[in-house]
XYZ file of C-alpha atoms in Angstrom:
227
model
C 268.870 23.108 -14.116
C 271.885 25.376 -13.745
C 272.647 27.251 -10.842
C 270.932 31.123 -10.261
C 274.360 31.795 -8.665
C 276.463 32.388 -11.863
C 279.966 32.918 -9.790
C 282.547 31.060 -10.530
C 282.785 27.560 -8.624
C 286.244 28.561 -7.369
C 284.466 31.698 -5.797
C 281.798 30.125 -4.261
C 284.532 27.583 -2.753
C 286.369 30.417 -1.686
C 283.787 31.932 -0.148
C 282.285 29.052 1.907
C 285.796 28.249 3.515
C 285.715 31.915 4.807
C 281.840 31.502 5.997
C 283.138 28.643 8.245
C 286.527 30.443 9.523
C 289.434 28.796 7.027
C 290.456 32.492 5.520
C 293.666 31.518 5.717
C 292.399 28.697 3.274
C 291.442 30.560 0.551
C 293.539 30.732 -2.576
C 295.950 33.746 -3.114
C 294.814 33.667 -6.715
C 291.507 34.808 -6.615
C 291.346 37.690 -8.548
C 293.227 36.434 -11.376
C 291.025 33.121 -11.209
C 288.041 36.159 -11.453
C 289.982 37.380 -14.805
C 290.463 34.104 -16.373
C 287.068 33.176 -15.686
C 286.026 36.780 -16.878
C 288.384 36.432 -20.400
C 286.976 32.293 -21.031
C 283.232 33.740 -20.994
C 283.969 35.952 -24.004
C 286.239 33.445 -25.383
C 283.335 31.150 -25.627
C 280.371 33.283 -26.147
C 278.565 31.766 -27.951
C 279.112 28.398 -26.395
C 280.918 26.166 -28.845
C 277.966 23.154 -29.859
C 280.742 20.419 -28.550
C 280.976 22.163 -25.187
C 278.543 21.046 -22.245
C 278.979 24.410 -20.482
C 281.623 27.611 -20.397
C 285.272 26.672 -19.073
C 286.559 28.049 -15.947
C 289.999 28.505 -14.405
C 288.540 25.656 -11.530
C 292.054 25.772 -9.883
C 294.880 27.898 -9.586
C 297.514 25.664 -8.063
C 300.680 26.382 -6.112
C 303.157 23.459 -6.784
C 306.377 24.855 -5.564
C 308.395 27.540 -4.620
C 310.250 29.485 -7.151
C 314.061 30.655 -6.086
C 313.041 33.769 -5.898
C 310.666 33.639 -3.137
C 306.959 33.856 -5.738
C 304.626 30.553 -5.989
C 305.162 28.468 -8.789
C 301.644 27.903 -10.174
C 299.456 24.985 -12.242
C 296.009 26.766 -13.133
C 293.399 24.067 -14.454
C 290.599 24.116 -16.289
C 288.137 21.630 -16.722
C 286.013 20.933 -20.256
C 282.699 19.129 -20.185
C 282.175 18.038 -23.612
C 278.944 17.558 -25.061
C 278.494 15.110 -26.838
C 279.664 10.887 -25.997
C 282.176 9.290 -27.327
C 285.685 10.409 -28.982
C 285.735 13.597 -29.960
C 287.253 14.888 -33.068
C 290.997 16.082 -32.065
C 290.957 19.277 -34.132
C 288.057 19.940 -31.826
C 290.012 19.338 -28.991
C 292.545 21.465 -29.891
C 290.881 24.192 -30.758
C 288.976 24.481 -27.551
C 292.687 24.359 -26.298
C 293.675 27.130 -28.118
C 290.906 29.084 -27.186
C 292.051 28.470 -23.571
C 295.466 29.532 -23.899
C 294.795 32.330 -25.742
C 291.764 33.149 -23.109
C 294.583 32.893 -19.773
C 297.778 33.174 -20.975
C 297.758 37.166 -20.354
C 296.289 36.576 -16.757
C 298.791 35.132 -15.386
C 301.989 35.421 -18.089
C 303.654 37.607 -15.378
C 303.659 34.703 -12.785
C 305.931 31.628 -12.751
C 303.772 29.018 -14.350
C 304.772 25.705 -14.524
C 302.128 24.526 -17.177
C 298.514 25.309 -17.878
C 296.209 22.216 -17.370
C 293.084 21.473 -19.365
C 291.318 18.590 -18.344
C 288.448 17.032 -20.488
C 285.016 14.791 -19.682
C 283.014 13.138 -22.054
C 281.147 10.175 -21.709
C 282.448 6.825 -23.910
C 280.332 5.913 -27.217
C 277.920 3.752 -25.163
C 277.049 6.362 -22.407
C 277.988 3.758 -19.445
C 281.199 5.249 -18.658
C 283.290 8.917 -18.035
C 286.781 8.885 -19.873
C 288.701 11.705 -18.563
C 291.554 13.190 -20.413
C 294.517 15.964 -19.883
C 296.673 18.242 -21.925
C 299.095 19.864 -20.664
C 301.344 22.859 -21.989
C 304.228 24.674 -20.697
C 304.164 28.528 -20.945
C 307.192 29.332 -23.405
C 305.007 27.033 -26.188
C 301.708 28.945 -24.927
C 304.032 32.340 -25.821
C 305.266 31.262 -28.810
C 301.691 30.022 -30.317
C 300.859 33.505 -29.133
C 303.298 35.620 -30.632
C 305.119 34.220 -33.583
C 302.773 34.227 -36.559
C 304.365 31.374 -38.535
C 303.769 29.054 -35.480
C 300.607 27.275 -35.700
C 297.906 25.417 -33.391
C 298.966 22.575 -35.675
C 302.321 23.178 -34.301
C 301.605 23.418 -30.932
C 299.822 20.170 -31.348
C 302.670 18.356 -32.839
C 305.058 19.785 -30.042
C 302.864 18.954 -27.132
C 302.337 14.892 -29.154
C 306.280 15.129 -29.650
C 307.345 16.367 -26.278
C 305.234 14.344 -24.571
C 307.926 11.423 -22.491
C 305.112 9.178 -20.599
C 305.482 11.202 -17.153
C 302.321 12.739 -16.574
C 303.740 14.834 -13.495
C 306.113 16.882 -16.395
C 304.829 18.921 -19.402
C 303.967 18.586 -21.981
C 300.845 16.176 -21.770
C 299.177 15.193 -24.701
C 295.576 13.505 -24.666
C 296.417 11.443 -21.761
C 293.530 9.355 -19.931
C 293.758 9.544 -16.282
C 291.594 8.639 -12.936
C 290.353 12.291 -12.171
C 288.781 10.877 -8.870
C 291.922 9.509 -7.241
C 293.811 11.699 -4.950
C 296.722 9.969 -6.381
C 296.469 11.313 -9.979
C 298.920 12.998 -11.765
C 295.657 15.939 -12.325
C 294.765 16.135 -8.621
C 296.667 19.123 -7.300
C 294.645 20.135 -3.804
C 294.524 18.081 -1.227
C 291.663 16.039 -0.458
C 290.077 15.523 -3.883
C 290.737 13.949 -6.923
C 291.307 16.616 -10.206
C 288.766 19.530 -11.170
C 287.417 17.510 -13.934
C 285.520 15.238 -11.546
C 283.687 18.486 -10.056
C 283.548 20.511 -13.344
C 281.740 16.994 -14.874
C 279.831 16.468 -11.665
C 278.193 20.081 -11.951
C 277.879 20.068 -15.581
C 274.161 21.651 -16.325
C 274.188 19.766 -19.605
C 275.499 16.742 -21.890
C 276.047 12.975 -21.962
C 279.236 13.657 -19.728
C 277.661 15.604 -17.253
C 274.643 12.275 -17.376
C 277.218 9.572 -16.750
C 279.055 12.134 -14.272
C 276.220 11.839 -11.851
C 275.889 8.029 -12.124
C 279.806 7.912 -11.323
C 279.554 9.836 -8.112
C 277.146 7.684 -7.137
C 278.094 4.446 -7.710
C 281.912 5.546 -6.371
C 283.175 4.419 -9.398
C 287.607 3.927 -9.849
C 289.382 4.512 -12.932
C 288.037 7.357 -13.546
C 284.737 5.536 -15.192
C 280.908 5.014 -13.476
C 277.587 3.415 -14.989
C 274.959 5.769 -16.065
């Protein structure tokens, strides 16, 4: 059953490290986490069928330190697909572009160094959580946005052609990855492994969110649990 408490889980995080004294722990970001959230629910209202629950900006991520003194920043944010096995990528990418179009104007006046979306869905046999990123640097995210004769398909194709095998550097296209290892390339806090494995863990809904809960519990590597 979903939660009564219909905040945002980076609020409620947010909010429980100042409960227990750790203000100073508390992201910087919160109110433009608040706006992304805010712009994603009308995005996806209604909820897309393929979509477990509504994305949220999970994480806003300080990487580095630009040269002129402001954060350099890597907001997430986690899908829970619906349905198992591999979903249809014009599906995928159009749940991207929703995204990018959603945040993009939150934080476009911000150094970003590339917008994450990280996806969950459970395999075609329901026994195991494949986890997945894309990743997209803001000057594509502005041109998708602004020049009319430049395409999601084109996006697409310059995410797929830009993409050189090092998941640390954008673009990323479609790449699996172990969302519950520290270690990841999608794990940005410290701690944890990426905001897919939460996002999946909490999902109120879906094969994904299913197998999610049997991979917590089992401890499962690789990114993969039994249900």
């Amino acid at each position: 059953m979903p939660s009564s408490d219909d905040r945002s889980f980076t609020e409620r995080a947010a909010d429980f490290l100042d409960s227990i004294g750790l203000e100073d722990l508390t992201e910087d970001y919160r109110e433009e986490n608040n706006a992304g959230d805010d712009r994603l629910a009308d995005a996806f209202d209604p909820l897309p069928d393929a979509l477990a629950d509504v994305p949220e900006v999970h994480e806003v991520n300080k990487v580095n330190t630009h040269r002129d003194g402001d954060d350099i920043l890597v907001p997430v944010v986690p899908v829970v697909l619906e349905d198992a096995g591999e979903p249809a990528m014009d599906t995928v990418w159009d749940v991207v572009g929703t995204i990018l179009e959603a945040i993009h104007s939150v934080f476009k006046g911000f150094h970003v160094r590339h917008y994450d979306v990280q996806f969950a869905y459970a395999d075609a046999n329901e026994e195991d959580v494949v986890y997945r990123r894309i990743t997209v640097q803001p000057t594509l995210v502005e041109r998708y946005l602004t020049d009319p004769g430049y395409t999601l398909s084109d996006l697409r194709a310059d995410v797929k052609a830009g993409d050189d095998g090092d998941d640390g550097v954008p673009p990323v296209y479609w790449q699996q990855f172990d969302a519950e290892s520290m270690a990841s390339s999608g794990a940005y806090a410290g701690g944890g492994g990426a905001a897919v494995a939460s996002a999946c863990a909490g999902a109120s809904a879906g094969a994904a969110a299913s197998c999610a809960g049997g991979a917590a519990g089992a401890g499962g590597a690789g990114g993969a649990g039994g249900c």
